[in-house]
Coordinates of C-alpha atoms in Angstrom, one line a residue:
X1 CA 0.0 0.0 0.0
X2 CA 1.1 3.5 -0.7
X3 CA -0.3 6.9 0.2
X4 CA -1.4 9.5 -2.3
X5 CA -0.1 12.9 -1.0
X6 CA -2.3 14.9 -3.4
X7 CA -5.6 13.4 -2.0
X8 CA -4.5 12.1 1.4
X9 CA -6.0 8.7 0.5
X10 CA -4.4 5.3 0.7
X11 CA -4.1 3.2 -2.5
X12 CA -3.2 -0.4 -2.9
X13 CA -1.0 -1.6 -5.7
X14 CA -0.1 -5.1 -6.9
X15 CA 2.6 -5.4 -9.4
X16 CA 3.5 -8.7 -10.9
X17 CA 6.4 -9.4 -13.2
X18 CA 7.9 -12.6 -14.5
X19 CA 11.5 -12.4 -15.8
X20 CA 12.4 -14.6 -18.7
X21 CA 14.8 -14.4 -21.7
X22 CA 13.3 -14.3 -25.2
X23 CA 14.2 -13.0 -28.6
X24 CA 12.0 -9.9 -28.0
X25 CA 13.3 -7.0 -25.9
X26 CA 11.1 -6.0 -23.0
X27 CA 9.4 -2.6 -23.3
X28 CA 11.2 -1.5 -20.1
X29 CA 14.1 -2.9 -18.0
X30 CA 15.4 -6.4 -18.5
X31 CA 12.4 -8.7 -18.0
X32 CA 8.9 -9.3 -19.1
X33 CA 6.2 -12.1 -19.1
X34 CA 6.2 -14.5 -22.0
X35 CA 2.9 -16.2 -22.7
X36 CA 3.2 -19.0 -25.3
X37 CA -0.1 -20.1 -26.8
X38 CA -1.2 -23.7 -26.2
X39 CA 1.0 -24.1 -23.1
X40 CA -1.4 -23.0 -20.4
X41 CA 1.4 -20.8 -19.0
X42 CA 0.5 -17.6 -17.3
X43 CA 1.0 -15.6 -14.1
X44 CA -1.7 -16.0 -11.5
X45 CA -2.4 -14.5 -8.1
X46 CA -4.9 -15.5 -5.5
X47 CA -8.3 -13.8 -5.3
X48 CA -8.2 -10.4 -3.6
X49 CA -10.7 -7.7 -2.8
X50 CA -8.3 -5.4 -4.8
X51 CA -9.5 -7.2 -8.0
X52 CA -13.1 -6.1 -7.4
X53 CA -14.5 -3.8 -10.1
X54 CA -17.0 -2.0 -7.8
X55 CA -15.3 1.4 -7.6
X56 CA -12.8 3.5 -9.5
X57 CA -9.8 1.5 -10.7
X58 CA -7.2 1.4 -13.5
X59 CA -5.4 -1.5 -15.1
X60 CA -2.6 -0.7 -17.3
X61 CA 0.2 -2.7 -19.1
X62 CA 2.2 -3.1 -22.3
X63 CA 1.4 -6.0 -24.6
X64 CA 3.1 -7.4 -27.7
X65 CA 1.6 -10.3 -29.6
X66 CA 3.7 -13.0 -31.3
X67 CA 0.5 -14.0 -33.1
X68 CA -3.0 -12.6 -32.8
X69 CA -5.0 -15.4 -31.3
X70 CA -8.8 -14.9 -31.8
X71 CA -10.4 -14.2 -28.4
X72 CA -7.0 -14.6 -26.7
X73 CA -7.3 -13.7 -23.0
X74 CA -4.9 -11.1 -21.7
X75 CA -6.4 -10.7 -18.2
X76 CA -8.9 -13.1 -16.7
X77 CA -10.6 -13.6 -13.4
X78 CA -13.0 -16.6 -13.6
X79 CA -15.3 -18.1 -11.0
X80 CA -17.8 -19.8 -13.4
X81 CA -19.6 -19.0 -16.6
X82 CA -21.9 -16.6 -14.8
X83 CA -19.1 -14.8 -12.9
X84 CA -16.0 -13.5 -14.5
X85 CA -14.2 -10.6 -16.0
X86 CA -11.8 -10.6 -18.9
X87 CA -9.9 -8.4 -21.2
X88 CA -9.1 -10.2 -24.5
X89 CA -8.7 -9.9 -28.2
X90 CA -12.0 -9.6 -30.1
X91 CA -11.4 -11.4 -33.3
X92 CA -7.7 -10.9 -33.9
X93 CA -7.3 -7.1 -34.3
X94 CA -9.6 -5.5 -31.7
X95 CA -10.0 -5.7 -27.9
X96 CA -13.0 -6.6 -25.6
X97 CA -13.5 -6.1 -21.9
X98 CA -16.4 -7.9 -20.2
X99 CA -17.5 -8.1 -16.6
X100 CA -20.3 -10.6 -15.7
X101 CA -21.7 -11.4 -12.3
X102 CA -24.8 -13.4 -11.4
X103 CA -25.4 -14.1 -15.1
X104 CA -25.7 -10.4 -15.9
X105 CA -23.3 -8.3 -17.9
X106 CA -22.1 -5.1 -16.0
X107 CA -20.3 -4.0 -19.1
X108 CA -19.3 -5.7 -22.3
X109 CA -17.6 -3.6 -24.8
X110 CA -15.3 -4.2 -27.8
X111 CA -13.4 -1.8 -30.0
X112 CA -13.8 -1.8 -33.7
X113 CA -11.3 -1.2 -36.5
X114 CA -8.4 -1.0 -34.1
X115 CA -6.1 -3.0 -36.4
X116 CA -3.6 -4.4 -33.9
X117 CA -0.5 -5.9 -35.4
X118 CA 1.7 -8.7 -34.2
X119 CA 5.2 -7.8 -33.1
X120 CA 4.3 -4.3 -31.9
X121 CA 4.3 -3.0 -28.3
X122 CA 1.0 -1.3 -27.3
X123 CA 0.2 0.4 -24.0
X124 CA -3.3 -0.5 -22.7
X125 CA -5.2 1.2 -20.0
X126 CA -8.6 0.0 -18.7
X127 CA -10.2 2.5 -16.4
X128 CA -13.4 2.9 -14.4
X129 CA -14.1 6.5 -13.3
X130 CA -17.5 7.0 -11.7
X131 CA -20.2 5.3 -13.7
X132 CA -18.1 5.0 -16.9
X133 CA -15.6 2.5 -18.3
X134 CA -12.9 3.6 -20.7
X135 CA -10.3 1.7 -22.6
X136 CA -7.2 3.2 -24.2
X137 CA -4.7 1.5 -26.6
X138 CA -1.5 3.3 -27.6
X139 CA -2.8 6.5 -26.0
X140 CA -6.1 6.5 -28.0
X141 CA -9.5 6.0 -26.4
X142 CA -11.0 2.9 -28.1
X143 CA -14.3 2.6 -26.3
X144 CA -16.4 4.1 -23.5
X145 CA -19.2 2.3 -21.8
X146 CA -21.6 3.1 -18.9
X147 CA -21.7 0.7 -16.0
X148 CA -25.0 -1.2 -16.3
X149 CA -26.8 -3.5 -13.9
X150 CA -25.2 -1.8 -10.9
X151 CA -21.8 -2.6 -9.5
X152 CA -20.6 -6.1 -10.1
X153 CA -20.4 -8.6 -7.2
X154 CA -17.1 -9.8 -6.0
X155 CA -15.7 -12.6 -8.2
X156 CA -14.1 -15.3 -6.1
X157 CA -11.5 -16.5 -8.6
X158 CA -7.8 -16.5 -9.3
X159 CA -6.6 -13.6 -11.4
X160 CA -4.7 -14.9 -14.4
X161 CA -2.5 -12.7 -16.6
X162 CA -2.1 -14.2 -20.1
X163 CA -4.1 -17.4 -19.3
X164 CA -7.5 -18.9 -19.9
X165 CA -10.0 -20.9 -17.7
X166 CA -8.1 -24.1 -18.6
X167 CA -5.5 -25.4 -21.0
X168 CA -8.3 -27.2 -23.0
X169 CA -10.0 -23.8 -23.6
X170 CA -7.0 -22.6 -25.7
X171 CA -7.9 -19.0 -25.2
X172 CA -4.6 -17.6 -23.8
X173 CA -2.7 -14.8 -25.5
X174 CA 0.4 -15.6 -27.5
X175 CA 3.0 -12.9 -26.8
X176 CA 4.5 -10.8 -24.1
X177 CA 3.2 -8.5 -21.3
X178 CA 5.3 -5.9 -19.5
X179 CA 4.7 -3.5 -16.6
X180 CA 1.3 -4.9 -15.5
X181 CA -0.4 -2.8 -12.8
X182 CA -3.9 -2.9 -11.2
X183 CA -4.8 0.1 -9.0
X184 CA -7.9 0.9 -7.0
X185 CA -8.1 4.5 -8.3
X186 CA -8.6 5.8 -11.8
X187 CA -5.0 7.1 -11.9
X188 CA -6.0 10.3 -13.6
X189 CA -7.0 9.0 -17.0

């Protein structure tokens, strides 16, 4: 936890990083997370109240895809088919962010005509500020959505970065993630 001197509030931060050697240079520093498709390899962390989507928050990271896997999950927290949130590719060149609890979508939004390319680093920010959800890719706002059906309930599931619900689902991303951060404030976006 760290304090915010400008507002006098406390903010919790979780930062996860896996160091590995690859043929691609990390966006920053000397390490990054490698996510090979089909291998069910990802970083995970236990469920935490910090992963709740019921107030302002920001998730941001850098991503670089080796290949663009249709519906490849980048961030996933899964309890069951009625309770999950995920940020993934939509098709192969757009992004989708969906939060579903109790069988109801709280938001489900996809970009259109984004045109992602393999082999390129993109900064991604997913933000909730008040009653609106925003997504940014490479500094451009790619969608806005109002929170519907009220605040989502807490999802009791492991947070996976780069993984899918199981190896058999084959929906993990194929590429690299660097500088992943989930904060319980909107971080000023």
